C-alpha cells in the first residue's frame, strides 16, 4: 500500500475523534453560556419568593402578638383583620415557594404553612375573652417559630449552594 494512503488511513480516526471532542466542548460551552443567565434569573426569583414568604410569616407573627403567649397567664393580642390578611399572604407566598422549588424546601414550606394555620386558628380562640384558656399557647407559638427558623435555614442553604445536610 502506498505510504500516503496508509498515512491517511491512520490519521483519519484521530481527526474524527478530535472533531467530536471539539464539537462536544463547543456545545457544552454554549449550553453553559445560556444557562448562566437563566440560572441567575431563577435564583433571583427564588430569593424573591423566599423573602416574600418570610415577610408574610413575620407579618402573621406581628398580627398575632405571639410574644405574649410565652408569658404565663397571658394571651396574645390579636389584630383579627391583620391576622386574616397575613395568613392569606402566607398561603400565597407559600404557593410561590412551592412552585419555585427546589424540592428540599417543600417540607419546610409545608410545615410553615401548617404552623401558620394553627397559630391563626389559635388566635381566633385568643380573641374570645370568655373562651377557655388554651393550654397550648406557648407550644403553638414555639412550633410556629421553629417552622419559620427551619424554613429560613433551608432557604439559606439552597441560596448559598450548600448541599451537605450540616452546611
PDB file of C-alpha atoms in Angstrom:
ATOM      1  CA  UNK A   1       0.000   0.000   0.000  1.00  0.00           C
ATOM      2  CA  UNK A   2       1.146   3.487  -0.792  1.00  0.00           C
ATOM      3  CA  UNK A   3       2.585   5.487   2.156  1.00  0.00           C
ATOM      4  CA  UNK A   4       0.234   8.421   1.508  1.00  0.00           C
ATOM      5  CA  UNK A   5      -2.846   6.182   1.672  1.00  0.00           C
ATOM      6  CA  UNK A   6      -1.507   4.449   4.783  1.00  0.00           C
ATOM      7  CA  UNK A   7      -0.912   7.818   6.498  1.00  0.00           C
ATOM      8  CA  UNK A   8      -4.436   8.963   5.605  1.00  0.00           C
ATOM      9  CA  UNK A   9      -5.972   5.770   6.988  1.00  0.00           C
ATOM     10  CA  UNK A  10      -4.007   6.049  10.232  1.00  0.00           C
ATOM     11  CA  UNK A  11      -4.692   9.790  10.678  1.00  0.00           C
ATOM     12  CA  UNK A  12      -8.417   9.710   9.851  1.00  0.00           C
ATOM     13  CA  UNK A  13      -9.623   8.286  13.203  1.00  0.00           C
ATOM     14  CA  UNK A  14      -7.555  10.846  15.113  1.00  0.00           C
ATOM     15  CA  UNK A  15      -9.106  13.673  13.097  1.00  0.00           C
ATOM     16  CA  UNK A  16     -12.621  12.296  13.717  1.00  0.00           C
ATOM     17  CA  UNK A  17     -12.005  11.940  17.467  1.00  0.00           C
ATOM     18  CA  UNK A  18     -10.582  15.466  17.635  1.00  0.00           C
ATOM     19  CA  UNK A  19     -13.561  16.875  15.709  1.00  0.00           C
ATOM     20  CA  UNK A  20     -16.044  15.119  18.012  1.00  0.00           C
ATOM     21  CA  UNK A  21     -14.223  16.396  21.105  1.00  0.00           C
ATOM     22  CA  UNK A  22     -14.182  19.957  19.738  1.00  0.00           C
ATOM     23  CA  UNK A  23     -17.874  19.766  18.866  1.00  0.00           C
ATOM     24  CA  UNK A  24     -18.751  18.450  22.357  1.00  0.00           C
ATOM     25  CA  UNK A  25     -16.699  21.154  24.060  1.00  0.00           C
ATOM     26  CA  UNK A  26     -18.331  23.863  21.962  1.00  0.00           C
ATOM     27  CA  UNK A  27     -21.776  22.523  22.698  1.00  0.00           C
ATOM     28  CA  UNK A  28     -21.107  22.392  26.448  1.00  0.00           C
ATOM     29  CA  UNK A  29     -19.684  25.913  26.378  1.00  0.00           C
ATOM     30  CA  UNK A  30     -22.712  27.216  24.516  1.00  0.00           C
ATOM     31  CA  UNK A  31     -25.064  25.494  26.934  1.00  0.00           C
ATOM     32  CA  UNK A  32     -23.148  26.998  29.881  1.00  0.00           C
ATOM     33  CA  UNK A  33     -23.280  30.460  28.334  1.00  0.00           C
ATOM     34  CA  UNK A  34     -27.044  30.125  28.029  1.00  0.00           C
ATOM     35  CA  UNK A  35     -27.673  28.540  31.435  1.00  0.00           C
ATOM     36  CA  UNK A  36     -25.642  31.079  33.413  1.00  0.00           C
ATOM     37  CA  UNK A  37     -28.081  33.983  32.910  1.00  0.00           C
ATOM     38  CA  UNK A  38     -31.104  31.655  33.180  1.00  0.00           C
ATOM     39  CA  UNK A  39     -29.803  30.277  36.483  1.00  0.00           C
ATOM     40  CA  UNK A  40     -29.174  33.809  37.769  1.00  0.00           C
ATOM     41  CA  UNK A  41     -32.738  34.863  36.931  1.00  0.00           C
ATOM     42  CA  UNK A  42     -34.124  31.695  38.527  1.00  0.00           C
ATOM     43  CA  UNK A  43     -32.074  32.219  41.694  1.00  0.00           C
ATOM     44  CA  UNK A  44     -33.335  35.824  41.901  1.00  0.00           C
ATOM     45  CA  UNK A  45     -36.936  34.614  41.528  1.00  0.00           C
ATOM     46  CA  UNK A  46     -36.378  32.026  44.251  1.00  0.00           C
ATOM     47  CA  UNK A  47     -34.827  34.608  46.565  1.00  0.00           C
ATOM     48  CA  UNK A  48     -37.828  36.912  45.999  1.00  0.00           C
ATOM     49  CA  UNK A  49     -40.261  34.058  46.718  1.00  0.00           C
ATOM     50  CA  UNK A  50     -38.400  33.068  49.886  1.00  0.00           C
ATOM     51  CA  UNK A  51     -38.257  36.637  51.167  1.00  0.00           C
ATOM     52  CA  UNK A  52     -41.983  37.107  50.434  1.00  0.00           C
ATOM     53  CA  UNK A  53     -42.782  34.005  52.494  1.00  0.00           C
ATOM     54  CA  UNK A  54     -40.561  35.168  55.339  1.00  0.00           C
ATOM     55  CA  UNK A  55     -42.146  38.638  55.260  1.00  0.00           C
ATOM     56  CA  UNK A  56     -45.630  37.074  55.365  1.00  0.00           C
ATOM     57  CA  UNK A  57     -44.563  34.856  58.274  1.00  0.00           C
ATOM     58  CA  UNK A  58     -43.278  37.876  60.208  1.00  0.00           C
ATOM     59  CA  UNK A  59     -46.464  39.776  59.388  1.00  0.00           C
ATOM     60  CA  UNK A  60     -48.577  36.970  60.863  1.00  0.00           C
ATOM     61  CA  UNK A  61     -46.367  36.836  63.939  1.00  0.00           C
ATOM     62  CA  UNK A  62     -46.890  40.570  64.447  1.00  0.00           C
ATOM     63  CA  UNK A  63     -50.646  40.387  63.836  1.00  0.00           C
ATOM     64  CA  UNK A  64     -50.817  37.675  66.453  1.00  0.00           C
ATOM     65  CA  UNK A  65     -48.544  39.236  69.024  1.00  0.00           C
ATOM     66  CA  UNK A  66     -47.131  35.824  69.792  1.00  0.00           C
ATOM     67  CA  UNK A  67     -44.615  37.066  72.325  1.00  0.00           C
ATOM     68  CA  UNK A  68     -47.456  37.406  74.841  1.00  0.00           C
ATOM     69  CA  UNK A  69     -48.249  33.686  74.650  1.00  0.00           C
ATOM     70  CA  UNK A  70     -44.849  32.853  76.109  1.00  0.00           C
ATOM     71  CA  UNK A  71     -45.630  34.718  79.320  1.00  0.00           C
ATOM     72  CA  UNK A  72     -47.611  32.834  81.995  1.00  0.00           C
ATOM     73  CA  UNK A  73     -51.336  33.574  82.106  1.00  0.00           C
ATOM     74  CA  UNK A  74     -51.191  35.906  79.109  1.00  0.00           C
ATOM     75  CA  UNK A  75     -52.879  35.512  75.806  1.00  0.00           C
ATOM     76  CA  UNK A  76     -51.555  37.047  72.623  1.00  0.00           C
ATOM     77  CA  UNK A  77     -53.026  40.329  71.480  1.00  0.00           C
ATOM     78  CA  UNK A  78     -54.613  39.702  68.100  1.00  0.00           C
ATOM     79  CA  UNK A  79     -55.483  42.090  65.286  1.00  0.00           C
ATOM     80  CA  UNK A  80     -58.050  39.815  63.633  1.00  0.00           C
ATOM     81  CA  UNK A  81     -58.256  41.617  60.300  1.00  0.00           C
ATOM     82  CA  UNK A  82     -54.476  41.826  60.016  1.00  0.00           C
ATOM     83  CA  UNK A  83     -54.158  38.165  61.038  1.00  0.00           C
ATOM     84  CA  UNK A  84     -56.628  37.099  58.317  1.00  0.00           C
ATOM     85  CA  UNK A  85     -54.761  39.120  55.709  1.00  0.00           C
ATOM     86  CA  UNK A  86     -51.412  37.820  56.943  1.00  0.00           C
ATOM     87  CA  UNK A  87     -52.439  34.169  56.825  1.00  0.00           C
ATOM     88  CA  UNK A  88     -53.754  34.698  53.280  1.00  0.00           C
ATOM     89  CA  UNK A  89     -50.473  36.351  52.281  1.00  0.00           C
ATOM     90  CA  UNK A  90     -48.587  33.479  53.910  1.00  0.00           C
ATOM     91  CA  UNK A  91     -50.576  30.958  51.883  1.00  0.00           C
ATOM     92  CA  UNK A  92     -49.974  32.798  48.592  1.00  0.00           C
ATOM     93  CA  UNK A  93     -46.265  33.238  49.296  1.00  0.00           C
ATOM     94  CA  UNK A  94     -46.020  29.562  50.260  1.00  0.00           C
ATOM     95  CA  UNK A  95     -47.580  28.541  46.951  1.00  0.00           C
ATOM     96  CA  UNK A  96     -44.980  30.602  45.121  1.00  0.00           C
ATOM     97  CA  UNK A  97     -42.129  28.959  47.039  1.00  0.00           C
ATOM     98  CA  UNK A  98     -43.562  25.526  46.282  1.00  0.00           C
ATOM     99  CA  UNK A  99     -43.570  26.421  42.583  1.00  0.00           C
ATOM    100  CA  UNK A 100     -40.059  27.887  42.556  1.00  0.00           C
ATOM    101  CA  UNK A 101     -38.559  24.991  44.481  1.00  0.00           C
ATOM    102  CA  UNK A 102     -36.329  23.198  44.974  1.00  0.00           C
ATOM    103  CA  UNK A 103     -37.826  20.016  46.385  1.00  0.00           C
ATOM    104  CA  UNK A 104     -35.709  20.340  49.540  1.00  0.00           C
ATOM    105  CA  UNK A 105     -37.853  23.341  50.522  1.00  0.00           C
ATOM    106  CA  UNK A 106     -41.177  21.563  50.105  1.00  0.00           C
ATOM    107  CA  UNK A 107     -41.363  20.076  53.610  1.00  0.00           C
ATOM    108  CA  UNK A 108     -40.128  23.184  55.484  1.00  0.00           C
ATOM    109  CA  UNK A 109     -42.583  25.319  53.500  1.00  0.00           C
ATOM    110  CA  UNK A 110     -45.480  22.957  54.188  1.00  0.00           C
ATOM    111  CA  UNK A 111     -44.602  22.873  57.903  1.00  0.00           C
ATOM    112  CA  UNK A 112     -44.514  26.678  57.986  1.00  0.00           C
ATOM    113  CA  UNK A 113     -47.882  26.929  56.253  1.00  0.00           C
ATOM    114  CA  UNK A 114     -49.380  24.371  58.637  1.00  0.00           C
ATOM    115  CA  UNK A 115     -47.946  26.145  61.688  1.00  0.00           C
ATOM    116  CA  UNK A 116     -49.298  29.445  60.325  1.00  0.00           C
ATOM    117  CA  UNK A 117     -52.765  27.968  60.013  1.00  0.00           C
ATOM    118  CA  UNK A 118     -52.516  26.569  63.555  1.00  0.00           C
ATOM    119  CA  UNK A 119     -51.434  29.870  65.053  1.00  0.00           C
ATOM    120  CA  UNK A 120     -54.204  31.651  63.153  1.00  0.00           C
ATOM    121  CA  UNK A 121     -56.775  29.127  64.407  1.00  0.00           C
ATOM    122  CA  UNK A 122     -55.460  29.583  67.939  1.00  0.00           C
ATOM    123  CA  UNK A 123     -55.699  33.352  67.542  1.00  0.00           C
ATOM    124  CA  UNK A 124     -59.439  33.019  66.939  1.00  0.00           C
ATOM    125  CA  UNK A 125     -59.720  31.375  70.363  1.00  0.00           C
ATOM    126  CA  UNK A 126     -57.463  34.025  71.894  1.00  0.00           C
ATOM    127  CA  UNK A 127     -59.799  36.742  70.591  1.00  0.00           C
ATOM    128  CA  UNK A 128     -62.632  35.482  72.770  1.00  0.00           C
ATOM    129  CA  UNK A 129     -62.004  36.786  76.302  1.00  0.00           C
ATOM    130  CA  UNK A 130     -64.652  34.432  77.667  1.00  0.00           C
ATOM    131  CA  UNK A 131     -63.283  31.430  75.793  1.00  0.00           C
ATOM    132  CA  UNK A 132     -61.448  28.667  77.572  1.00  0.00           C
ATOM    133  CA  UNK A 133     -57.757  29.328  78.134  1.00  0.00           C
ATOM    134  CA  UNK A 134     -55.653  27.402  75.691  1.00  0.00           C
ATOM    135  CA  UNK A 135     -53.118  25.166  77.345  1.00  0.00           C
ATOM    136  CA  UNK A 136     -51.023  25.020  74.214  1.00  0.00           C
ATOM    137  CA  UNK A 137     -50.477  28.716  73.573  1.00  0.00           C
ATOM    138  CA  UNK A 138     -46.741  28.633  74.207  1.00  0.00           C
ATOM    139  CA  UNK A 139     -46.318  25.341  72.337  1.00  0.00           C
ATOM    140  CA  UNK A 140     -48.269  26.633  69.315  1.00  0.00           C
ATOM    141  CA  UNK A 141     -46.106  29.745  69.196  1.00  0.00           C
ATOM    142  CA  UNK A 142     -42.916  27.725  69.660  1.00  0.00           C
ATOM    143  CA  UNK A 143     -43.860  25.367  66.810  1.00  0.00           C
ATOM    144  CA  UNK A 144     -44.521  28.355  64.565  1.00  0.00           C
ATOM    145  CA  UNK A 145     -41.186  29.946  65.439  1.00  0.00           C
ATOM    146  CA  UNK A 146     -39.364  26.648  64.828  1.00  0.00           C
ATOM    147  CA  UNK A 147     -41.117  26.260  61.458  1.00  0.00           C
ATOM    148  CA  UNK A 148     -40.027  29.778  60.449  1.00  0.00           C
ATOM    149  CA  UNK A 149     -36.436  29.103  61.577  1.00  0.00           C
ATOM    150  CA  UNK A 150     -36.326  25.759  59.731  1.00  0.00           C
ATOM    151  CA  UNK A 151     -37.596  27.378  56.540  1.00  0.00           C
ATOM    152  CA  UNK A 152     -35.009  30.169  56.786  1.00  0.00           C
ATOM    153  CA  UNK A 153     -32.202  27.655  57.360  1.00  0.00           C
ATOM    154  CA  UNK A 154     -33.166  25.523  54.372  1.00  0.00           C
ATOM    155  CA  UNK A 155     -33.731  28.543  52.095  1.00  0.00           C
ATOM    156  CA  UNK A 156     -30.356  29.991  53.060  1.00  0.00           C
ATOM    157  CA  UNK A 157     -28.713  26.607  52.466  1.00  0.00           C
ATOM    158  CA  UNK A 158     -30.186  26.440  48.982  1.00  0.00           C
ATOM    159  CA  UNK A 159     -29.375  30.030  48.032  1.00  0.00           C
ATOM    160  CA  UNK A 160     -25.786  29.648  49.218  1.00  0.00           C
ATOM    161  CA  UNK A 161     -25.374  26.477  47.198  1.00  0.00           C
ATOM    162  CA  UNK A 162     -24.849  24.125  50.124  1.00  0.00           C
ATOM    163  CA  UNK A 163     -25.975  20.599  49.582  1.00  0.00           C
ATOM    164  CA  UNK A 164     -24.500  18.935  52.657  1.00  0.00           C
ATOM    165  CA  UNK A 165     -27.023  18.343  55.469  1.00  0.00           C
ATOM    166  CA  UNK A 166     -24.850  20.152  58.015  1.00  0.00           C
ATOM    167  CA  UNK A 167     -23.884  23.070  55.787  1.00  0.00           C
TER     168      UNK A 167
END
